[in-house]
């Protein structure tokens, strides 16, 4: 019997995905074992068209045969060609280090509609249409149909331009919210697939859907309504296989009807208005819903890509109860009641209320309160973020809005018919289905709260796309924010599918000249240059994903887009200086370049929201040009494009030289003299080797001169601690991490923050609230420090030469007076963890390395003799002493080291 068990079978990143768009998907499995050094020496994948066939050992779709290989992730399905709708059952057998076999339980994946020709449905909608300022009710659409016999299997393929909520015979189909999410609707829309077999019956059936305005025709960013179209549209195809094998297809077509219903208006930013008196009882059941239904309007096929959804769906994820009873704010004769949810959250409220028909309850939402205890709404800008619920009377009524979300900690109810009853308000937390993948904890409660705030910032801003903020009239997929945070995001949760999908959106928004915009989906016509550190997300995000999952397909898929982007950068960077338009002419004359093809370029946002520190935009731009060139060279290496490896490595060198000539003095001062200037120069290896110590010294001096405070903005902050720790300045790094006074990571924590603030000084004792024009209390960007907690404090990192956690680096750096720290991460290969504890001068380090992978661990110690491995050292090979650490090569398994 093998001690190796095969678990967590994944197809792409999903367990048993339905409606997949990839016909040759990648398969991965996790290997678990308590035995050190346990590994896979061979595997065999069987795939069958039926479960029983698979269990009988017949791989009619694919039998890989025994493959002598350790590969347990990203194994490409290589069996018979699969077509739309096809389901494959699969199972994997592995042989361990001693040649002992073990097998997994069966899993499956099922393809969606892969080709345009699979679709018979047409786009339909209602006669209701709003305007730039006017809202219209959410249309209810439905169609009755007969089935002549019992149902064997049924699938609903459905999408909308707008948002949809499907129903079959009175039942809600699935539990997805805000579907189909936000893509560039002029190019593509995601299609969702549901197994509806058990919802159908022989005889009369009814398929329905409620449509919301969503991003398609509701408010987006600051751009107002109807950006893509005037009203929502539905596309649906229900495919039924009857028990006798015959097939029936019901599509969105002229036989559908529409009616207005109780949702008077719905808008992501503005909120939803619902009048329960207008409900259409039984509208989604055969024969129900009353009269007044009208034939739907057909809409022309927009000719966009109908793409099986490759990202995770958005769903309600958890519920929060308010802290105690609400506070009564007297507003005679109409009191307002303010609830504290105890957490700045994103989603909506479930309201439970009773009262007379026609009474209207208004729900308002805010992240923070004013000193008098009322809602602070100024920072929502033009987002009204207000829901209205009008009662129908006759007992307890429960209301949850469908097509909106709010970012809030406080909820104000006004118009309640009676004093609020217990249970009147429940917070429903809504975000994309991004499974938890890690946590960090240590002996400092404030750092633990910081980690909590990072996690909640991530939940609240991973609502279909990575947004800057969830509350004001913005909520856009800002590229800069996403690229600084992605590494942290990957430690906390499995966001691979989420970012895979967004990469397509980035590519869809790429401009004609190769430029990448500030946010994606983009607004306002032609895509523009998002500028340094923003546009570079196009490379940073997929590269970061690759390091953690070793899946090169995303890199290959978008390689042409990367090349176009770099071509654009080189063209618009005279003498390899990616400069701001204001300094273009002077730069060009100094470096002797011409000014061709620089139209439309954008110097960028600089070190956005830095504190009393100016970093030249040209310097940031040039540093990021170097960074992008270097990433590109590495991507080329992964894809085996040898000539490009050289080409982009050479580009990196040219930019590096240009950077030195323009921004670095012979004595090692870096232009701007700011923390971010030094961080850029050091992090991207842009200085000549001998000048590095000087630059490190200057950086530390700058921090000291500010009383051990940072001054970095969005661009410098993510790397600041990494640079300090890389160059041995641990005390300074920890001092910044643990700094409680403003500006610092912990200052908001000391002020009771439960999410990451947009600005270091969102609120301060002396100045109060920052500019309401831009002051979000839920912005994940400064949460980018999270990867230093995982990656340095507990020392969990991937080895870039063996990505996807095939080989990990565990290099903890105790410090800052912490007495313990621990982190774990559930990687594609299983759980990797590092936990250290300091007690009476003894350091204990516990690490876990998943089966079938290896690690290099650095045990902090003064000498090799001071270190002991408690399990007898099996699987651990001492290598050397390095920088006050005893370095060991580890096989998989659990280890405990002690160092005295
Ligand atoms: C957003 C950002 C973004 C920035 C660009 C702001 O309005 O909220 O987070 O990166 O603009 O400067």
PDB file of N, CA and C in Angstrom, residues 346-396:
ATOM      1  N   UNK A 346     -18.461  44.350   1.581  1.00  0.00           N
ATOM      2  CA  UNK A 346     -19.033  44.635   0.272  1.00  0.00           C
ATOM      3  C   UNK A 346     -20.124  43.612  -0.014  1.00  0.00           C
ATOM      4  N   UNK A 347     -21.239  44.114  -0.475  1.00  0.00           N
ATOM      5  CA  UNK A 347     -22.368  43.242  -0.770  1.00  0.00           C
ATOM      6  C   UNK A 347     -23.639  44.029  -0.566  1.00  0.00           C
ATOM      7  N   UNK A 348     -24.550  43.465   0.197  1.00  0.00           N
ATOM      8  CA  UNK A 348     -25.812  44.168   0.433  1.00  0.00           C
ATOM      9  C   UNK A 348     -26.394  43.714   1.765  1.00  0.00           C
ATOM     10  N   UNK A 349     -27.586  44.200   2.051  1.00  0.00           N
ATOM     11  CA  UNK A 349     -28.250  43.857   3.306  1.00  0.00           C
ATOM     12  C   UNK A 349     -29.503  43.044   3.010  1.00  0.00           C
ATOM     13  N   UNK A 350     -29.735  42.034   3.851  1.00  0.00           N
ATOM     14  CA  UNK A 350     -31.034  41.361   3.813  1.00  0.00           C
ATOM     15  C   UNK A 350     -31.895  42.022   4.881  1.00  0.00           C
ATOM     16  N   UNK A 351     -32.996  42.587   4.425  1.00  0.00           N
ATOM     17  CA  UNK A 351     -33.862  43.335   5.328  1.00  0.00           C
ATOM     18  C   UNK A 351     -35.067  42.480   5.701  1.00  0.00           C
ATOM     19  N   UNK A 352     -35.378  42.453   7.000  1.00  0.00           N
ATOM     20  CA  UNK A 352     -36.563  41.730   7.467  1.00  0.00           C
ATOM     21  C   UNK A 352     -37.449  42.747   8.159  1.00  0.00           C
ATOM     22  N   UNK A 353     -38.663  42.889   7.678  1.00  0.00           N
ATOM     23  CA  UNK A 353     -39.472  43.984   8.201  1.00  0.00           C
ATOM     24  C   UNK A 353     -40.954  43.636   8.052  1.00  0.00           C
ATOM     25  N   UNK A 354     -41.786  44.163   8.941  1.00  0.00           N
ATOM     26  CA  UNK A 354     -43.224  44.054   8.688  1.00  0.00           C
ATOM     27  C   UNK A 354     -43.868  45.417   8.886  1.00  0.00           C
ATOM     28  N   UNK A 355     -45.010  45.610   8.272  1.00  0.00           N
ATOM     29  CA  UNK A 355     -45.675  46.909   8.358  1.00  0.00           C
ATOM     30  C   UNK A 355     -46.758  47.009   7.305  1.00  0.00           C
ATOM     31  N   UNK A 356     -47.341  48.164   7.210  1.00  0.00           N
ATOM     32  CA  UNK A 356     -48.462  48.332   6.280  1.00  0.00           C
ATOM     33  C   UNK A 356     -48.004  48.419   4.822  1.00  0.00           C
ATOM     34  N   UNK A 357     -48.883  48.035   3.936  1.00  0.00           N
ATOM     35  CA  UNK A 357     -48.601  48.159   2.498  1.00  0.00           C
ATOM     36  C   UNK A 357     -48.297  49.615   2.171  1.00  0.00           C
ATOM     37  N   UNK A 358     -47.294  49.810   1.347  1.00  0.00           N
ATOM     38  CA  UNK A 358     -46.981  51.158   0.889  1.00  0.00           C
ATOM     39  C   UNK A 358     -45.936  51.870   1.718  1.00  0.00           C
ATOM     40  N   UNK A 359     -45.629  51.350   2.919  1.00  0.00           N
ATOM     41  CA  UNK A 359     -44.554  51.968   3.705  1.00  0.00           C
ATOM     42  C   UNK A 359     -43.236  51.700   2.989  1.00  0.00           C
ATOM     43  N   UNK A 360     -42.355  52.700   2.930  1.00  0.00           N
ATOM     44  CA  UNK A 360     -41.084  52.529   2.219  1.00  0.00           C
ATOM     45  C   UNK A 360     -39.917  52.689   3.186  1.00  0.00           C
ATOM     46  N   UNK A 361     -39.051  51.693   3.179  1.00  0.00           N
ATOM     47  CA  UNK A 361     -37.843  51.758   3.998  1.00  0.00           C
ATOM     48  C   UNK A 361     -36.683  52.160   3.088  1.00  0.00           C
ATOM     49  N   UNK A 362     -35.922  53.129   3.535  1.00  0.00           N
ATOM     50  CA  UNK A 362     -34.751  53.535   2.753  1.00  0.00           C
ATOM     51  C   UNK A 362     -33.493  53.013   3.444  1.00  0.00           C
ATOM     52  N   UNK A 363     -32.629  52.379   2.683  1.00  0.00           N
ATOM     53  CA  UNK A 363     -31.370  51.864   3.232  1.00  0.00           C
ATOM     54  C   UNK A 363     -30.213  52.641   2.615  1.00  0.00           C
ATOM     55  N   UNK A 364     -29.416  53.243   3.481  1.00  0.00           N
ATOM     56  CA  UNK A 364     -28.230  53.954   2.983  1.00  0.00           C
ATOM     57  C   UNK A 364     -26.994  53.298   3.580  1.00  0.00           C
ATOM     58  N   UNK A 365     -25.880  53.493   2.912  1.00  0.00           N
ATOM     59  CA  UNK A 365     -24.674  52.749   3.265  1.00  0.00           C
ATOM     60  C   UNK A 365     -23.469  53.682   3.337  1.00  0.00           C
ATOM     61  N   UNK A 366     -22.640  53.465   4.336  1.00  0.00           N
ATOM     62  CA  UNK A 366     -21.428  54.285   4.460  1.00  0.00           C
ATOM     63  C   UNK A 366     -20.312  53.470   5.085  1.00  0.00           C
ATOM     64  N   UNK A 367     -19.085  53.849   4.737  1.00  0.00           N
ATOM     65  CA  UNK A 367     -17.923  53.153   5.299  1.00  0.00           C
ATOM     66  C   UNK A 367     -17.574  53.666   6.685  1.00  0.00           C
ATOM     67  N   UNK A 368     -17.807  54.952   6.886  1.00  0.00           N
ATOM     68  CA  UNK A 368     -17.414  55.574   8.162  1.00  0.00           C
ATOM     69  C   UNK A 368     -18.520  56.525   8.619  1.00  0.00           C
ATOM     70  N   UNK A 369     -18.427  56.954   9.874  1.00  0.00           N
ATOM     71  CA  UNK A 369     -19.415  57.868  10.439  1.00  0.00           C
ATOM     72  C   UNK A 369     -18.800  59.244  10.646  1.00  0.00           C
ATOM     73  N   UNK A 370     -19.662  60.227  10.691  1.00  0.00           N
ATOM     74  CA  UNK A 370     -19.217  61.571  11.088  1.00  0.00           C
ATOM     75  C   UNK A 370     -19.144  61.601  12.610  1.00  0.00           C
ATOM     76  N   UNK A 371     -18.502  62.610  13.146  1.00  0.00           N
ATOM     77  CA  UNK A 371     -18.384  62.663  14.613  1.00  0.00           C
ATOM     78  C   UNK A 371     -19.738  62.577  15.323  1.00  0.00           C
ATOM     79  N   UNK A 372     -20.812  63.054  14.701  1.00  0.00           N
ATOM     80  CA  UNK A 372     -22.118  63.002  15.381  1.00  0.00           C
ATOM     81  C   UNK A 372     -22.802  61.644  15.235  1.00  0.00           C
ATOM     82  N   UNK A 373     -22.120  60.698  14.617  1.00  0.00           N
ATOM     83  CA  UNK A 373     -22.680  59.346  14.524  1.00  0.00           C
ATOM     84  C   UNK A 373     -23.518  59.125  13.279  1.00  0.00           C
ATOM     85  N   UNK A 374     -23.663  60.158  12.445  1.00  0.00           N
ATOM     86  CA  UNK A 374     -24.427  59.960  11.203  1.00  0.00           C
ATOM     87  C   UNK A 374     -23.490  59.485  10.088  1.00  0.00           C
ATOM     88  N   UNK A 375     -24.083  59.032   8.982  1.00  0.00           N
ATOM     89  CA  UNK A 375     -23.282  58.458   7.902  1.00  0.00           C
ATOM     90  C   UNK A 375     -22.410  59.515   7.220  1.00  0.00           C
ATOM     91  N   UNK A 376     -21.160  59.161   6.964  1.00  0.00           N
ATOM     92  CA  UNK A 376     -20.285  60.017   6.151  1.00  0.00           C
ATOM     93  C   UNK A 376     -20.409  59.553   4.707  1.00  0.00           C
ATOM     94  N   UNK A 377     -21.060  60.382   3.881  1.00  0.00           N
ATOM     95  CA  UNK A 377     -21.381  59.959   2.516  1.00  0.00           C
ATOM     96  C   UNK A 377     -20.547  60.673   1.452  1.00  0.00           C
ATOM     97  N   UNK A 378     -19.810  61.699   1.880  1.00  0.00           N
ATOM     98  CA  UNK A 378     -19.122  62.533   0.886  1.00  0.00           C
ATOM     99  C   UNK A 378     -18.176  61.734   0.001  1.00  0.00           C
ATOM    100  N   UNK A 379     -17.534  60.699   0.579  1.00  0.00           N
ATOM    101  CA  UNK A 379     -16.521  60.003  -0.221  1.00  0.00           C
ATOM    102  C   UNK A 379     -17.142  59.016  -1.223  1.00  0.00           C
ATOM    103  N   UNK A 380     -18.468  58.904  -1.222  1.00  0.00           N
ATOM    104  CA  UNK A 380     -19.102  58.056  -2.252  1.00  0.00           C
ATOM    105  C   UNK A 380     -19.229  58.812  -3.569  1.00  0.00           C
ATOM    106  N   UNK A 381     -18.924  60.102  -3.508  1.00  0.00           N
ATOM    107  CA  UNK A 381     -19.074  60.973  -4.684  1.00  0.00           C
ATOM    108  C   UNK A 381     -20.493  60.829  -5.229  1.00  0.00           C
ATOM    109  N   UNK A 382     -20.637  60.518  -6.519  1.00  0.00           N
ATOM    110  CA  UNK A 382     -21.983  60.491  -7.083  1.00  0.00           C
ATOM    111  C   UNK A 382     -22.666  59.134  -6.971  1.00  0.00           C
ATOM    112  N   UNK A 383     -22.062  58.197  -6.278  1.00  0.00           N
ATOM    113  CA  UNK A 383     -22.745  56.911  -6.113  1.00  0.00           C
ATOM    114  C   UNK A 383     -23.814  57.092  -5.036  1.00  0.00           C
ATOM    115  N   UNK A 384     -25.064  56.920  -5.396  1.00  0.00           N
ATOM    116  CA  UNK A 384     -26.128  57.164  -4.415  1.00  0.00           C
ATOM    117  C   UNK A 384     -26.179  56.036  -3.386  1.00  0.00           C
ATOM    118  N   UNK A 385     -25.822  54.834  -3.814  1.00  0.00           N
ATOM    119  CA  UNK A 385     -25.739  53.691  -2.902  1.00  0.00           C
ATOM    120  C   UNK A 385     -26.925  53.643  -1.935  1.00  0.00           C
ATOM    121  N   UNK A 386     -28.119  53.646  -2.477  1.00  0.00           N
ATOM    122  CA  UNK A 386     -29.332  53.659  -1.653  1.00  0.00           C
ATOM    123  C   UNK A 386     -30.322  52.629  -2.183  1.00  0.00           C
ATOM    124  N   UNK A 387     -30.825  51.798  -1.299  1.00  0.00           N
ATOM    125  CA  UNK A 387     -31.882  50.856  -1.693  1.00  0.00           C
ATOM    126  C   UNK A 387     -33.203  51.314  -1.070  1.00  0.00           C
ATOM    127  N   UNK A 388     -34.293  51.085  -1.787  1.00  0.00           N
ATOM    128  CA  UNK A 388     -35.626  51.386  -1.246  1.00  0.00           C
ATOM    129  C   UNK A 388     -36.453  50.118  -1.280  1.00  0.00           C
ATOM    130  N   UNK A 389     -37.146  49.863  -0.198  1.00  0.00           N
ATOM    131  CA  UNK A 389     -38.046  48.708  -0.184  1.00  0.00           C
ATOM    132  C   UNK A 389     -39.432  49.177   0.258  1.00  0.00           C
ATOM    133  N   UNK A 390     -40.396  48.984  -0.618  1.00  0.00           N
ATOM    134  CA  UNK A 390     -41.777  49.341  -0.288  1.00  0.00           C
ATOM    135  C   UNK A 390     -42.547  48.071   0.053  1.00  0.00           C
ATOM    136  N   UNK A 391     -43.178  48.067   1.228  1.00  0.00           N
ATOM    137  CA  UNK A 391     -43.828  46.854   1.727  1.00  0.00           C
ATOM    138  C   UNK A 391     -45.161  46.584   1.023  1.00  0.00           C
ATOM    139  N   UNK A 392     -45.517  45.315   0.967  1.00  0.00           N
ATOM    140  CA  UNK A 392     -46.847  44.974   0.452  1.00  0.00           C
ATOM    141  C   UNK A 392     -47.833  44.750   1.599  1.00  0.00           C
ATOM    142  N   UNK A 393     -47.311  44.638   2.821  1.00  0.00           N
ATOM    143  CA  UNK A 393     -48.179  44.467   3.986  1.00  0.00           C
ATOM    144  C   UNK A 393     -48.581  43.025   4.191  1.00  0.00           C
ATOM    145  N   UNK A 394     -49.020  42.725   5.422  1.00  0.00           N
ATOM    146  CA  UNK A 394     -49.554  41.381   5.668  1.00  0.00           C
ATOM    147  C   UNK A 394     -48.542  40.419   6.260  1.00  0.00           C
ATOM    148  N   UNK A 395     -47.626  40.920   7.052  1.00  0.00           N
ATOM    149  CA  UNK A 395     -46.706  39.992   7.738  1.00  0.00           C
ATOM    150  C   UNK A 395     -45.259  40.301   7.443  1.00  0.00           C
ATOM    151  N   UNK A 396     -44.383  39.416   7.904  1.00  0.00           N
ATOM    152  CA  UNK A 396     -42.949  39.665   7.744  1.00  0.00           C
ATOM    153  C   UNK A 396     -42.550  39.604   6.270  1.00  0.00           C
TER     154      UNK A 396
END
